[in-house]
CSV table of C-alpha atoms in Angstrom, one decimal:
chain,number,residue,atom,x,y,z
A,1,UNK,CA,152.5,85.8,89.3
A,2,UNK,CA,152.9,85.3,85.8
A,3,UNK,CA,152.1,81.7,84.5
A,4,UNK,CA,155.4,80.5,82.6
A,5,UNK,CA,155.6,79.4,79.4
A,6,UNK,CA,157.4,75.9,78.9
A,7,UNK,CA,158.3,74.9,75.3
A,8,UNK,CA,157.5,71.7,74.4
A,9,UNK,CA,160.2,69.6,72.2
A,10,UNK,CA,161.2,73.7,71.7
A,11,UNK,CA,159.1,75.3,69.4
A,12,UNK,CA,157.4,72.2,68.5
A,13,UNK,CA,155.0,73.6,66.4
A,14,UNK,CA,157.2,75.8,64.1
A,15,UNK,CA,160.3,74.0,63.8
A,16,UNK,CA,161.3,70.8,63.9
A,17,UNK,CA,160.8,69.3,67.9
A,18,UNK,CA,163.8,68.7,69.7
A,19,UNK,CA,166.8,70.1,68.1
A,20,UNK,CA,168.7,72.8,67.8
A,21,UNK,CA,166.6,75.7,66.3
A,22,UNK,CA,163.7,74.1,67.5
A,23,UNK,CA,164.7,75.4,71.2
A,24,UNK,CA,166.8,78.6,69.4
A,25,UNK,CA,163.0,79.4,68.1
A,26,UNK,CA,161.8,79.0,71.8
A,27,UNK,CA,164.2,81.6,73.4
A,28,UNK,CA,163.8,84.4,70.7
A,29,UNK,CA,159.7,84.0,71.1
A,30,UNK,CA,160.2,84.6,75.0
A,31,UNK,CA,159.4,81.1,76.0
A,32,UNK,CA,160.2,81.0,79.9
A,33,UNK,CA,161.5,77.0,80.1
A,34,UNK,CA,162.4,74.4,77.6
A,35,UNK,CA,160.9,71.3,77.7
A,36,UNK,CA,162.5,68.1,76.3
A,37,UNK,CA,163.1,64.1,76.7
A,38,UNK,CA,166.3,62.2,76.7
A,39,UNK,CA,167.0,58.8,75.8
A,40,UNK,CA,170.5,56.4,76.0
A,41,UNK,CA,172.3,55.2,72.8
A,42,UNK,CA,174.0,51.8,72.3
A,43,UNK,CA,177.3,53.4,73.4
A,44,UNK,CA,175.8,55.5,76.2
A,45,UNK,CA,175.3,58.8,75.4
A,46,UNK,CA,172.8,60.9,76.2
A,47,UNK,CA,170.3,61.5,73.4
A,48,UNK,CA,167.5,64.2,73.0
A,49,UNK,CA,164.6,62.6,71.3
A,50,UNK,CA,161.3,62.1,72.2
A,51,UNK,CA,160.3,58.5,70.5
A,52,UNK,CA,162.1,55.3,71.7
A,53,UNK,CA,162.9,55.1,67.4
A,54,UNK,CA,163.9,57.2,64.9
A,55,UNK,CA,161.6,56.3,62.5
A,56,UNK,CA,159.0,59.2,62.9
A,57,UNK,CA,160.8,62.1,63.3
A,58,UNK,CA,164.5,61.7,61.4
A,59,UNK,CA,165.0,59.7,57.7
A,60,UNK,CA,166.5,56.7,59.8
A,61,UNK,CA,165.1,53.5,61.5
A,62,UNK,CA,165.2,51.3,64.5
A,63,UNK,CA,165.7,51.9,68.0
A,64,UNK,CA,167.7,54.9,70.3
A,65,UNK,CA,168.9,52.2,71.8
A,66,UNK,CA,170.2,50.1,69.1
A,67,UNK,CA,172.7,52.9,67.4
A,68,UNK,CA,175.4,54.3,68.4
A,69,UNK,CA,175.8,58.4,69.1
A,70,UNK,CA,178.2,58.3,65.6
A,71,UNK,CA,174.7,56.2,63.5
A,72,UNK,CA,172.7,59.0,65.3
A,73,UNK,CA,174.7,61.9,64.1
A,74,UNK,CA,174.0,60.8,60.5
A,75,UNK,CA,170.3,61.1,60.6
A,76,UNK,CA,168.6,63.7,59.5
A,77,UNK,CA,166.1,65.6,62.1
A,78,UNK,CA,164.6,68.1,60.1
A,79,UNK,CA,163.5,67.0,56.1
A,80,UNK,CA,160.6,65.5,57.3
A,81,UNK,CA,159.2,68.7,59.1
A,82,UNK,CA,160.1,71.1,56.0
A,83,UNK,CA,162.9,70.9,53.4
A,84,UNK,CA,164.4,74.1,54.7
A,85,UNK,CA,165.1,72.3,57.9
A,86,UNK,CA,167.4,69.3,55.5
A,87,UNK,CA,170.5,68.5,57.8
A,88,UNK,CA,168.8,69.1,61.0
A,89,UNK,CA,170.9,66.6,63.3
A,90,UNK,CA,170.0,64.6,66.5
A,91,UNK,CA,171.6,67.2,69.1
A,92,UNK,CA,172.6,65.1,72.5
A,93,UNK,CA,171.9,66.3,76.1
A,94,UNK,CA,175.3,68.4,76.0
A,95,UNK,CA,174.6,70.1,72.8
A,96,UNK,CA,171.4,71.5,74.3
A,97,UNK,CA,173.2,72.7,77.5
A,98,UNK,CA,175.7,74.2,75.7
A,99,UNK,CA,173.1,76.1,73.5
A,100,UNK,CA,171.3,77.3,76.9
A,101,UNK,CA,174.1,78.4,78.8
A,102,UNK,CA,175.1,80.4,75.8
A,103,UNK,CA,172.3,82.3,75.6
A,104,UNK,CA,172.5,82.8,79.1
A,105,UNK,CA,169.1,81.2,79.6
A,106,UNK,CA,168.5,81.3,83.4
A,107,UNK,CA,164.6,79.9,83.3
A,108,UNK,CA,163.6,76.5,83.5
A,109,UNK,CA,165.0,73.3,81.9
A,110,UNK,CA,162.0,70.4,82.6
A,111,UNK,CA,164.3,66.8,81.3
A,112,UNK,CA,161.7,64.2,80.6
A,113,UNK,CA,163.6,60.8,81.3
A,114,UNK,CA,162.2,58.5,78.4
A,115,UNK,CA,161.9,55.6,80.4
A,116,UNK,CA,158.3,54.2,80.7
A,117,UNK,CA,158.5,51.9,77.6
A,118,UNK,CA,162.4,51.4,78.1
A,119,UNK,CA,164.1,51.3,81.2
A,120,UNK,CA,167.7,52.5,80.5
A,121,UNK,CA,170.2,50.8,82.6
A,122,UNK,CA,172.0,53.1,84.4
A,123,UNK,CA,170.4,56.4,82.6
A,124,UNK,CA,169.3,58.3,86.1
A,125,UNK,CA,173.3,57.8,87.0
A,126,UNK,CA,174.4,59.2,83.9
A,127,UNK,CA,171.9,62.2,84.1
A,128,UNK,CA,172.8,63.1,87.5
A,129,UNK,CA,176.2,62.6,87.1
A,130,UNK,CA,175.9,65.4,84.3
A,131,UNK,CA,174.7,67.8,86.3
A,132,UNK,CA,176.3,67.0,89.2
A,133,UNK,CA,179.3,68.5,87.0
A,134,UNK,CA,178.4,70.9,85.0
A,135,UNK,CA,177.5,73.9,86.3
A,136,UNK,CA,173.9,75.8,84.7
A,137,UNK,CA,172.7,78.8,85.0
A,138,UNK,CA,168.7,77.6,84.6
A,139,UNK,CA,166.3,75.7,86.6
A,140,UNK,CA,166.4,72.2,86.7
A,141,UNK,CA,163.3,70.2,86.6
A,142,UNK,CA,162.9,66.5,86.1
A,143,UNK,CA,159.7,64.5,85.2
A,144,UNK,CA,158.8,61.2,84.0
A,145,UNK,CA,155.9,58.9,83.4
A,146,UNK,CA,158.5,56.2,85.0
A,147,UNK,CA,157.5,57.0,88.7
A,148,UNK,CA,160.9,54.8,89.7
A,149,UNK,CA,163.0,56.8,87.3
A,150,UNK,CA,161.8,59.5,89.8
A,151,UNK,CA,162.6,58.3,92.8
A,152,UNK,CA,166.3,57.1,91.5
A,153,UNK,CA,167.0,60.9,90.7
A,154,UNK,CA,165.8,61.9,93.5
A,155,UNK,CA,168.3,60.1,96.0
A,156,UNK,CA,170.6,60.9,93.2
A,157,UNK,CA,169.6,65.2,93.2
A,158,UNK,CA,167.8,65.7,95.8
A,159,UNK,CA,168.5,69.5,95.7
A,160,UNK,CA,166.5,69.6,91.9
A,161,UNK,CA,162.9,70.0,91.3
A,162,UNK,CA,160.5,67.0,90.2
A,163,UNK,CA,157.1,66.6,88.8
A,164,UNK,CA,155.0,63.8,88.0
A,165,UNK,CA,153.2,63.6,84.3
A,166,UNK,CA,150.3,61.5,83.7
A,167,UNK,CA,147.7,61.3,81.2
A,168,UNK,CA,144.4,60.5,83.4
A,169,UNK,CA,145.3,58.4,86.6
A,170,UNK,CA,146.9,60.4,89.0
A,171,UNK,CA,147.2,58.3,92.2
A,172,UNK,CA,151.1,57.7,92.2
A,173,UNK,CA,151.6,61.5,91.6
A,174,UNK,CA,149.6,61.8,94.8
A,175,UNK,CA,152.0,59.9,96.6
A,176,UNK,CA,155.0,61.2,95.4
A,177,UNK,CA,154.1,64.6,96.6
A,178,UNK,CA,153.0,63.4,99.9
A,179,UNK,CA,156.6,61.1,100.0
A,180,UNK,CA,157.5,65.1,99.2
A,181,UNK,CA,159.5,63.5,96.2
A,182,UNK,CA,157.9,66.1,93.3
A,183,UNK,CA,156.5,69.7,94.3
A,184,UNK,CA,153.8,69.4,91.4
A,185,UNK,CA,152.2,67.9,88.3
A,186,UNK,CA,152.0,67.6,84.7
A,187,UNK,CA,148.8,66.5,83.7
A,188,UNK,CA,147.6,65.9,79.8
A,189,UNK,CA,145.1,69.4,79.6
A,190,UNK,CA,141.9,67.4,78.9
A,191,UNK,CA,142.5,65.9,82.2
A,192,UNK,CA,142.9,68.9,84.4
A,193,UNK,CA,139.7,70.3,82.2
A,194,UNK,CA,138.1,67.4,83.5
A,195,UNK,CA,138.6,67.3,86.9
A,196,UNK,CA,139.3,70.9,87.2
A,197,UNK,CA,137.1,70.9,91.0
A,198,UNK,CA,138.9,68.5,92.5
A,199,UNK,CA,142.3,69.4,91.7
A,200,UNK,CA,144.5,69.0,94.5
A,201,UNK,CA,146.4,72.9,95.4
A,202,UNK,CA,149.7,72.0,93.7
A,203,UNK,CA,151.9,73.5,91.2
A,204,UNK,CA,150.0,72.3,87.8
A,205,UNK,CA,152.0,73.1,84.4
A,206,UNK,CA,149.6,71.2,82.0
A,207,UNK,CA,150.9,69.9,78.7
A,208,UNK,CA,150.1,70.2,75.5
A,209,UNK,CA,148.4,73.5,75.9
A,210,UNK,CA,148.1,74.5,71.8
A,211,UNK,CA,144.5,76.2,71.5
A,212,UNK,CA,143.9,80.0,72.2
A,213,UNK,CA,140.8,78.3,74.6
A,214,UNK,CA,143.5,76.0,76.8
A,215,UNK,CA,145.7,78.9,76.6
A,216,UNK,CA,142.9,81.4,78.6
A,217,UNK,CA,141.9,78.5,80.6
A,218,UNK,CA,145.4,78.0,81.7
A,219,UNK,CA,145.8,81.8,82.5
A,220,UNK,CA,142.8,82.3,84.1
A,221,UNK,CA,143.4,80.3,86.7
A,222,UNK,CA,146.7,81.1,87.3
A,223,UNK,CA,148.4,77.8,86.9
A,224,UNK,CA,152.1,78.0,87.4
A,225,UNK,CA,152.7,76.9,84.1
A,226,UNK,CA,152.1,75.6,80.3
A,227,UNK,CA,153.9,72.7,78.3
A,228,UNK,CA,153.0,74.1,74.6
A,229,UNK,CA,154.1,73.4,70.9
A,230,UNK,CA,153.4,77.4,70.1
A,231,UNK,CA,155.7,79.7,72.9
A,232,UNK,CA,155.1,83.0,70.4
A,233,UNK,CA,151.4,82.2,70.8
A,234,UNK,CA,151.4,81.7,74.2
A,235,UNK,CA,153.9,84.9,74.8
A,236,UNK,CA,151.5,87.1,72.4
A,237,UNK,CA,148.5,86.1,74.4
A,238,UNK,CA,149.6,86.3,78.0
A,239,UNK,CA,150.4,89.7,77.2
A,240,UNK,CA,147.0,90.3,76.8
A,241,UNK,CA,145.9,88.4,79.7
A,242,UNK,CA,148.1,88.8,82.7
A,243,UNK,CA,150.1,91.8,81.1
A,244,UNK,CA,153.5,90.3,81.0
């Protein structure tokens, strides 16, 4: 079984992350799932952005939460990454559907609710609700640091997938999957490179998998997937390696 490629933010590393040609760049470099986060606006929409403020990534300031969809649709996304990118917009959850089920993209859709430093009233209701009706061609997976934003979807969706992510401390993953809430995990690389014996036999799609050497690592072994900023380098390379 091929290990899948999941693009992080889209092509994170050659466009600008989450937005529209960032996950157009994924698709046409053969990535096989799209990775991205979602936040709530002042007025409730649904927002695809990775930081709780606009302030790194867009020539705006403040909070997600503080402007409205209309304040958010101003900004611009892509200047920052490279002037050819200048009137990049903010693209909300629909917009990145839309894109997806246009291209007739039938692979996997990880949604990372944004809600360990926030906890958006409501925003598990409003994502399930989504989906709930409108029908997608793709995979649906949901992860979170949150591990409560987790169980809400959950009771919500129980017929989508879910994985935990962490960064080094693993122990509410563990019970999630034995709760059989999630199916697998999302650890930070240098973790699983870490602690690589005592891995439990799950499904393990490590993020951020950039470097050629994580790359081999990951394919190696055979994990069942990678979270990476580069899908064309991680396509070009598993050619090589597991021939497909």
């Amino acid at each position: 079984m091929l290990t899948q490629i999941i693009a992080h933010r889209g092509s994170k590393g050659t466009r600008p992350e989450n937005t529209l040609p960032a996950f157009q760049a994924a698709l046409a470099d053969g990535a096989d799932g799209i990775e991205t986060d979602v936040h709530l606006s002042k007025d409730g929409h649904l927002i695809i952005i990775h930081d709780e403020k606009v302030d790194r990534t867009t020539d705006g300031k403040g909070r997600v939460l503080d402007l409205t969809l209309t304040e958010l649709k101003k900004l611009d996304a892509g200047a920052k990454f490279d002037p050819v990118y200048a009137g990049t917009r903010i693209p909300t959850l629909d917009e990145v559907v839309q894109l997806l089920i246009q291209a007739h993209f039938t692979g996997i859709f990880n949604l990372e609710l944004k809600t360990n430093k926030i906890h958006y009233d409501g925003i598990e209701a409003l994502v399930a609700d989504y989906f709930n009706h409108h029908q997608v061609p793709f995979k649906l997976v949901y992860s979170s640091f949150y591990p409560k934003s987790i169980e809400r979807l959950h009771a919500l969706q129980p017929e989508a997938e879910f994985d935990s992510l962490f960064e080094s401390k693993f122990k509410t993953a563990k019970r999630l999957h034995a709760e059989h809430v999630i199916i697998g995990y999302h650890p930070d690389i240098r973790w699983v490179r870490r602690h690589w014996l005592l891995l439990p036999k799950v499904q393990l799609r490590p993020w951020t998998v950039n470097t050629e050497r994580d790359m081999r690592f990951c394919y190696r072994h055979r994990f069942a997937g990678l979270i990476t900023d580069y899908p064309g380098l991680a396509h070009r390379l598993r050619l090589k390696m597991q021939g497909g």
